[in-house]
């Protein structure tokens, strides 16, 4: 799915096929902001699974292209194979085990991890890492901007509709002095948020379930 496809669909709704009111660079800029907004609402829209080289200690940070840690799966052996599973626990649970857990001796294999919603790019591991060993993690990455109309959109095709609605929302502008434009903007923003919410419900309904 190319940026040109999304913008062409938006122009149909904007009734501006001849680019009289909005030029391509402007709509492309809004498409890129739409990608980022989708990822803000749905971090899984651009989730990445990777082997993270750990820093020494408990505090760990996702790669530079990531904005939110999602989960840790397992340790990665030195030969690249799957190691021990690592499980999510709360900070209170770690404190109950040992109030001095952040200062424990570093190990090459981690058993648990904990997260802090106030620091979305970071997570902590226990026991502390010796540094240099690896964990397989999931994290939410920032989408790559489309540099031109021929660029591929950095999200799944299922987000075509929300991207079109976002462009229309920005085009009509929530601060427009035109009452009709303001109404159109609100309608497209509502459609954008509804589509993402419906997708969340659909994902929950079709997620694998343990029986």
C-alpha atoms as a PDB file:
ATOM      1  CA  UNK A   1       0.000   0.000   0.000  1.00  0.00           C
ATOM      2  CA  UNK A   2       1.589   3.225  -1.175  1.00  0.00           C
ATOM      3  CA  UNK A   3       1.065   6.728   0.130  1.00  0.00           C
ATOM      4  CA  UNK A   4      -0.412   7.677  -3.237  1.00  0.00           C
ATOM      5  CA  UNK A   5      -3.229   5.133  -2.754  1.00  0.00           C
ATOM      6  CA  UNK A   6      -4.197   6.599   0.622  1.00  0.00           C
ATOM      7  CA  UNK A   7      -4.041  10.185  -0.594  1.00  0.00           C
ATOM      8  CA  UNK A   8      -6.074   9.376  -3.726  1.00  0.00           C
ATOM      9  CA  UNK A   9      -8.816   7.890  -1.533  1.00  0.00           C
ATOM     10  CA  UNK A  10      -8.723  10.934   0.746  1.00  0.00           C
ATOM     11  CA  UNK A  11      -9.036  13.295  -2.220  1.00  0.00           C
ATOM     12  CA  UNK A  12     -12.258  11.564  -3.255  1.00  0.00           C
ATOM     13  CA  UNK A  13     -13.802  12.316   0.141  1.00  0.00           C
ATOM     14  CA  UNK A  14     -12.348  15.826   0.130  1.00  0.00           C
ATOM     15  CA  UNK A  15     -13.766  16.418  -3.391  1.00  0.00           C
ATOM     16  CA  UNK A  16     -10.402  17.863  -4.383  1.00  0.00           C
ATOM     17  CA  UNK A  17      -9.156  15.603  -7.206  1.00  0.00           C
ATOM     18  CA  UNK A  18      -7.417  18.485  -8.981  1.00  0.00           C
ATOM     19  CA  UNK A  19      -5.421  19.521  -5.882  1.00  0.00           C
ATOM     20  CA  UNK A  20      -6.944  22.985  -5.779  1.00  0.00           C
ATOM     21  CA  UNK A  21      -7.358  23.309  -2.022  1.00  0.00           C
ATOM     22  CA  UNK A  22      -4.721  20.886  -0.672  1.00  0.00           C
ATOM     23  CA  UNK A  23      -1.409  19.999  -2.311  1.00  0.00           C
ATOM     24  CA  UNK A  24       0.253  16.581  -2.117  1.00  0.00           C
ATOM     25  CA  UNK A  25       3.036  17.540   0.354  1.00  0.00           C
ATOM     26  CA  UNK A  26       0.414  18.748   2.831  1.00  0.00           C
ATOM     27  CA  UNK A  27      -1.657  15.564   2.611  1.00  0.00           C
ATOM     28  CA  UNK A  28       1.511  13.473   2.800  1.00  0.00           C
ATOM     29  CA  UNK A  29       2.488  15.261   6.011  1.00  0.00           C
ATOM     30  CA  UNK A  30      -0.917  14.464   7.492  1.00  0.00           C
ATOM     31  CA  UNK A  31      -0.652  10.845   6.374  1.00  0.00           C
ATOM     32  CA  UNK A  32       2.601  10.572   8.323  1.00  0.00           C
ATOM     33  CA  UNK A  33       1.040  12.133  11.391  1.00  0.00           C
ATOM     34  CA  UNK A  34      -1.821   9.657  10.990  1.00  0.00           C
ATOM     35  CA  UNK A  35       0.594   6.732  11.109  1.00  0.00           C
ATOM     36  CA  UNK A  36       2.030   8.028  14.368  1.00  0.00           C
ATOM     37  CA  UNK A  37      -1.415   8.663  15.847  1.00  0.00           C
ATOM     38  CA  UNK A  38      -2.538   5.125  15.007  1.00  0.00           C
ATOM     39  CA  UNK A  39       0.517   3.736  16.776  1.00  0.00           C
ATOM     40  CA  UNK A  40      -0.203   5.939  19.791  1.00  0.00           C
ATOM     41  CA  UNK A  41      -3.725   4.509  20.027  1.00  0.00           C
ATOM     42  CA  UNK A  42      -2.754   0.988  18.969  1.00  0.00           C
ATOM     43  CA  UNK A  43       0.883   0.245  19.966  1.00  0.00           C
ATOM     44  CA  UNK A  44       0.527  -3.197  18.390  1.00  0.00           C
ATOM     45  CA  UNK A  45       0.042  -1.588  14.963  1.00  0.00           C
ATOM     46  CA  UNK A  46       3.827  -1.502  14.592  1.00  0.00           C
ATOM     47  CA  UNK A  47       5.023  -4.139  17.049  1.00  0.00           C
ATOM     48  CA  UNK A  48       8.504  -5.585  16.574  1.00  0.00           C
ATOM     49  CA  UNK A  49      10.009  -8.770  17.992  1.00  0.00           C
ATOM     50  CA  UNK A  50      13.773  -8.553  18.506  1.00  0.00           C
ATOM     51  CA  UNK A  51      16.696  -9.904  20.517  1.00  0.00           C
ATOM     52  CA  UNK A  52      17.735  -7.112  22.876  1.00  0.00           C
ATOM     53  CA  UNK A  53      21.298  -6.964  24.218  1.00  0.00           C
ATOM     54  CA  UNK A  54      20.891  -6.135  27.890  1.00  0.00           C
ATOM     55  CA  UNK A  55      22.723  -3.446  29.803  1.00  0.00           C
ATOM     56  CA  UNK A  56      24.358  -4.393  33.095  1.00  0.00           C
ATOM     57  CA  UNK A  57      21.915  -4.032  35.992  1.00  0.00           C
ATOM     58  CA  UNK A  58      18.136  -4.005  36.175  1.00  0.00           C
ATOM     59  CA  UNK A  59      17.139  -1.082  33.940  1.00  0.00           C
ATOM     60  CA  UNK A  60      16.699  -1.883  30.248  1.00  0.00           C
ATOM     61  CA  UNK A  61      15.581   0.250  27.288  1.00  0.00           C
ATOM     62  CA  UNK A  62      14.008  -0.670  23.972  1.00  0.00           C
ATOM     63  CA  UNK A  63      15.938   0.054  20.726  1.00  0.00           C
ATOM     64  CA  UNK A  64      16.135   3.605  19.387  1.00  0.00           C
ATOM     65  CA  UNK A  65      13.253   3.090  16.932  1.00  0.00           C
ATOM     66  CA  UNK A  66      10.929   1.999  19.740  1.00  0.00           C
ATOM     67  CA  UNK A  67       8.669   4.152  21.882  1.00  0.00           C
ATOM     68  CA  UNK A  68       7.025   1.561  24.154  1.00  0.00           C
ATOM     69  CA  UNK A  69       8.076  -1.758  25.676  1.00  0.00           C
ATOM     70  CA  UNK A  70       5.357  -4.410  25.292  1.00  0.00           C
ATOM     71  CA  UNK A  71       6.628  -7.715  26.686  1.00  0.00           C
ATOM     72  CA  UNK A  72       9.608  -9.989  27.221  1.00  0.00           C
ATOM     73  CA  UNK A  73       9.384 -13.580  25.994  1.00  0.00           C
ATOM     74  CA  UNK A  74      12.482 -15.549  26.875  1.00  0.00           C
ATOM     75  CA  UNK A  75      16.235 -15.502  27.359  1.00  0.00           C
ATOM     76  CA  UNK A  76      18.393 -16.039  24.283  1.00  0.00           C
ATOM     77  CA  UNK A  77      21.269 -18.486  24.636  1.00  0.00           C
ATOM     78  CA  UNK A  78      24.784 -17.592  23.509  1.00  0.00           C
ATOM     79  CA  UNK A  79      24.295 -19.831  20.463  1.00  0.00           C
ATOM     80  CA  UNK A  80      21.139 -17.906  19.524  1.00  0.00           C
ATOM     81  CA  UNK A  81      18.718 -20.590  20.708  1.00  0.00           C
ATOM     82  CA  UNK A  82      15.699 -20.148  22.943  1.00  0.00           C
ATOM     83  CA  UNK A  83      16.506 -19.966  26.640  1.00  0.00           C
ATOM     84  CA  UNK A  84      14.427 -19.834  29.790  1.00  0.00           C
ATOM     85  CA  UNK A  85      11.045 -18.117  29.646  1.00  0.00           C
ATOM     86  CA  UNK A  86      10.905 -14.806  31.519  1.00  0.00           C
ATOM     87  CA  UNK A  87       7.689 -13.887  33.319  1.00  0.00           C
ATOM     88  CA  UNK A  88       5.999 -10.605  34.198  1.00  0.00           C
ATOM     89  CA  UNK A  89       5.741  -9.711  37.887  1.00  0.00           C
ATOM     90  CA  UNK A  90       4.863  -6.535  39.742  1.00  0.00           C
ATOM     91  CA  UNK A  91       7.382  -4.384  41.562  1.00  0.00           C
ATOM     92  CA  UNK A  92       5.559  -5.223  44.813  1.00  0.00           C
ATOM     93  CA  UNK A  93       6.179  -8.912  44.192  1.00  0.00           C
ATOM     94  CA  UNK A  94       9.885  -8.303  43.633  1.00  0.00           C
ATOM     95  CA  UNK A  95      10.036  -6.175  46.766  1.00  0.00           C
ATOM     96  CA  UNK A  96       8.422  -9.028  48.699  1.00  0.00           C
ATOM     97  CA  UNK A  97      11.138 -11.391  47.478  1.00  0.00           C
ATOM     98  CA  UNK A  98      14.001  -9.067  48.359  1.00  0.00           C
ATOM     99  CA  UNK A  99      13.877  -5.334  49.083  1.00  0.00           C
ATOM    100  CA  UNK A 100      17.458  -5.105  47.806  1.00  0.00           C
ATOM    101  CA  UNK A 101      16.752  -6.887  44.505  1.00  0.00           C
ATOM    102  CA  UNK A 102      18.055  -4.049  42.269  1.00  0.00           C
ATOM    103  CA  UNK A 103      21.482  -4.417  43.914  1.00  0.00           C
ATOM    104  CA  UNK A 104      21.703  -8.207  43.615  1.00  0.00           C
ATOM    105  CA  UNK A 105      24.611  -9.872  41.834  1.00  0.00           C
ATOM    106  CA  UNK A 106      24.245  -9.813  38.060  1.00  0.00           C
ATOM    107  CA  UNK A 107      23.294 -13.020  36.278  1.00  0.00           C
ATOM    108  CA  UNK A 108      23.426 -14.142  32.650  1.00  0.00           C
ATOM    109  CA  UNK A 109      19.846 -15.440  32.793  1.00  0.00           C
ATOM    110  CA  UNK A 110      16.791 -13.427  33.827  1.00  0.00           C
ATOM    111  CA  UNK A 111      13.705 -14.941  35.472  1.00  0.00           C
ATOM    112  CA  UNK A 112      11.274 -12.016  35.780  1.00  0.00           C
ATOM    113  CA  UNK A 113      10.636  -8.541  34.447  1.00  0.00           C
ATOM    114  CA  UNK A 114       8.542  -5.629  35.627  1.00  0.00           C
ATOM    115  CA  UNK A 115       7.260  -2.491  33.909  1.00  0.00           C
ATOM    116  CA  UNK A 116       6.511   1.098  34.849  1.00  0.00           C
ATOM    117  CA  UNK A 117       3.803   2.827  32.792  1.00  0.00           C
ATOM    118  CA  UNK A 118       5.429   6.176  33.554  1.00  0.00           C
ATOM    119  CA  UNK A 119       8.536   5.064  31.609  1.00  0.00           C
ATOM    120  CA  UNK A 120       7.140   3.354  28.494  1.00  0.00           C
ATOM    121  CA  UNK A 121      10.539   2.773  26.827  1.00  0.00           C
ATOM    122  CA  UNK A 122      12.019   1.075  29.895  1.00  0.00           C
ATOM    123  CA  UNK A 123      11.566  -2.156  31.835  1.00  0.00           C
ATOM    124  CA  UNK A 124      13.475  -3.870  34.631  1.00  0.00           C
ATOM    125  CA  UNK A 125      14.735  -7.431  34.980  1.00  0.00           C
ATOM    126  CA  UNK A 126      15.434  -9.758  37.877  1.00  0.00           C
ATOM    127  CA  UNK A 127      17.961 -10.937  38.649  1.00  0.00           C
ATOM    128  CA  UNK A 128      19.993  -8.009  37.333  1.00  0.00           C
ATOM    129  CA  UNK A 129      21.827  -8.657  34.093  1.00  0.00           C
ATOM    130  CA  UNK A 130      25.592  -9.073  33.882  1.00  0.00           C
ATOM    131  CA  UNK A 131      25.351  -7.126  30.639  1.00  0.00           C
ATOM    132  CA  UNK A 132      25.773  -8.397  27.103  1.00  0.00           C
ATOM    133  CA  UNK A 133      23.315 -11.283  27.352  1.00  0.00           C
ATOM    134  CA  UNK A 134      20.061 -11.168  25.370  1.00  0.00           C
ATOM    135  CA  UNK A 135      16.298 -11.279  25.800  1.00  0.00           C
ATOM    136  CA  UNK A 136      13.685 -11.752  23.096  1.00  0.00           C
ATOM    137  CA  UNK A 137      11.236  -8.867  23.503  1.00  0.00           C
ATOM    138  CA  UNK A 138       8.237  -7.246  21.825  1.00  0.00           C
ATOM    139  CA  UNK A 139       8.173  -3.475  21.540  1.00  0.00           C
ATOM    140  CA  UNK A 140       6.154  -0.817  19.754  1.00  0.00           C
ATOM    141  CA  UNK A 141       8.214   0.906  17.065  1.00  0.00           C
ATOM    142  CA  UNK A 142       7.743   4.318  15.514  1.00  0.00           C
ATOM    143  CA  UNK A 143       6.465   4.080  11.921  1.00  0.00           C
ATOM    144  CA  UNK A 144       8.773   5.294   9.163  1.00  0.00           C
ATOM    145  CA  UNK A 145       7.482   8.442   7.481  1.00  0.00           C
ATOM    146  CA  UNK A 146       6.560   8.301   3.803  1.00  0.00           C
ATOM    147  CA  UNK A 147       9.059  10.552   2.017  1.00  0.00           C
ATOM    148  CA  UNK A 148       7.138  10.588  -1.269  1.00  0.00           C
ATOM    149  CA  UNK A 149       3.841   9.515  -2.808  1.00  0.00           C
ATOM    150  CA  UNK A 150       5.589   6.378  -4.099  1.00  0.00           C
ATOM    151  CA  UNK A 151       6.670   5.377  -0.556  1.00  0.00           C
ATOM    152  CA  UNK A 152       5.102   2.333   1.044  1.00  0.00           C
ATOM    153  CA  UNK A 153       2.992   3.056   4.109  1.00  0.00           C
ATOM    154  CA  UNK A 154       4.694   1.553   7.164  1.00  0.00           C
ATOM    155  CA  UNK A 155       1.520  -0.025   8.562  1.00  0.00           C
ATOM    156  CA  UNK A 156      -0.679  -2.962   7.596  1.00  0.00           C
ATOM    157  CA  UNK A 157      -3.266  -2.444   4.869  1.00  0.00           C
ATOM    158  CA  UNK A 158      -6.003  -2.855   7.505  1.00  0.00           C
ATOM    159  CA  UNK A 159      -5.278   0.719   8.608  1.00  0.00           C
ATOM    160  CA  UNK A 160      -6.117   2.231   5.202  1.00  0.00           C
ATOM    161  CA  UNK A 161      -9.525   3.485   6.355  1.00  0.00           C
ATOM    162  CA  UNK A 162      -8.304   5.176   9.549  1.00  0.00           C
ATOM    163  CA  UNK A 163      -5.460   6.844   7.621  1.00  0.00           C
ATOM    164  CA  UNK A 164      -7.910   8.269   5.076  1.00  0.00           C
ATOM    165  CA  UNK A 165     -10.138   9.551   7.887  1.00  0.00           C
ATOM    166  CA  UNK A 166      -7.176  11.137   9.666  1.00  0.00           C
ATOM    167  CA  UNK A 167      -6.115  13.008   6.535  1.00  0.00           C
ATOM    168  CA  UNK A 168      -9.659  14.296   6.056  1.00  0.00           C
ATOM    169  CA  UNK A 169      -9.871  15.294   9.712  1.00  0.00           C
ATOM    170  CA  UNK A 170      -6.663  17.321   9.455  1.00  0.00           C
ATOM    171  CA  UNK A 171      -7.673  18.788   6.104  1.00  0.00           C
ATOM    172  CA  UNK A 172     -10.991  20.133   7.338  1.00  0.00           C
ATOM    173  CA  UNK A 173      -9.322  21.229  10.549  1.00  0.00           C
ATOM    174  CA  UNK A 174     -10.888  21.329  14.007  1.00  0.00           C
ATOM    175  CA  UNK A 175     -10.165  25.067  14.183  1.00  0.00           C
ATOM    176  CA  UNK A 176     -11.829  25.963  10.894  1.00  0.00           C
ATOM    177  CA  UNK A 177     -14.100  29.014  10.861  1.00  0.00           C
ATOM    178  CA  UNK A 178     -16.380  27.168   8.444  1.00  0.00           C
ATOM    179  CA  UNK A 179     -19.111  25.377  10.403  1.00  0.00           C
ATOM    180  CA  UNK A 180     -19.468  22.684   7.745  1.00  0.00           C
ATOM    181  CA  UNK A 181     -15.730  22.019   7.712  1.00  0.00           C
ATOM    182  CA  UNK A 182     -15.660  21.761  11.492  1.00  0.00           C
ATOM    183  CA  UNK A 183     -18.528  19.260  11.372  1.00  0.00           C
ATOM    184  CA  UNK A 184     -16.781  17.208   8.686  1.00  0.00           C
ATOM    185  CA  UNK A 185     -13.576  17.213  10.738  1.00  0.00           C
ATOM    186  CA  UNK A 186     -15.410  15.929  13.806  1.00  0.00           C
ATOM    187  CA  UNK A 187     -17.093  13.197  11.747  1.00  0.00           C
ATOM    188  CA  UNK A 188     -13.798  11.937  10.338  1.00  0.00           C
ATOM    189  CA  UNK A 189     -12.091  12.023  13.736  1.00  0.00           C
ATOM    190  CA  UNK A 190     -14.955  10.006  15.194  1.00  0.00           C
ATOM    191  CA  UNK A 191     -14.678   7.475  12.353  1.00  0.00           C
ATOM    192  CA  UNK A 192     -10.914   7.238  12.930  1.00  0.00           C
ATOM    193  CA  UNK A 193     -11.275   6.505  16.642  1.00  0.00           C
ATOM    194  CA  UNK A 194     -14.225   4.171  16.134  1.00  0.00           C
ATOM    195  CA  UNK A 195     -12.344   2.094  13.578  1.00  0.00           C
ATOM    196  CA  UNK A 196      -9.393   1.643  15.925  1.00  0.00           C
ATOM    197  CA  UNK A 197     -11.702   0.795  18.817  1.00  0.00           C
ATOM    198  CA  UNK A 198     -13.617  -1.734  16.745  1.00  0.00           C
ATOM    199  CA  UNK A 199     -10.337  -3.336  15.720  1.00  0.00           C
ATOM    200  CA  UNK A 200      -9.379  -3.654  19.390  1.00  0.00           C
ATOM    201  CA  UNK A 201     -12.664  -5.433  20.101  1.00  0.00           C
ATOM    202  CA  UNK A 202     -12.195  -7.683  17.067  1.00  0.00           C
ATOM    203  CA  UNK A 203      -8.662  -8.586  18.154  1.00  0.00           C
ATOM    204  CA  UNK A 204      -9.908  -9.492  21.622  1.00  0.00           C
ATOM    205  CA  UNK A 205     -12.713 -11.627  20.204  1.00  0.00           C
ATOM    206  CA  UNK A 206     -10.427 -13.579  17.877  1.00  0.00           C
ATOM    207  CA  UNK A 207      -7.407 -13.918  20.184  1.00  0.00           C
ATOM    208  CA  UNK A 208      -6.299 -17.514  20.906  1.00  0.00           C
ATOM    209  CA  UNK A 209      -7.894 -18.819  24.093  1.00  0.00           C
ATOM    210  CA  UNK A 210      -6.715 -21.531  26.440  1.00  0.00           C
ATOM    211  CA  UNK A 211      -9.316 -24.262  26.879  1.00  0.00           C
END
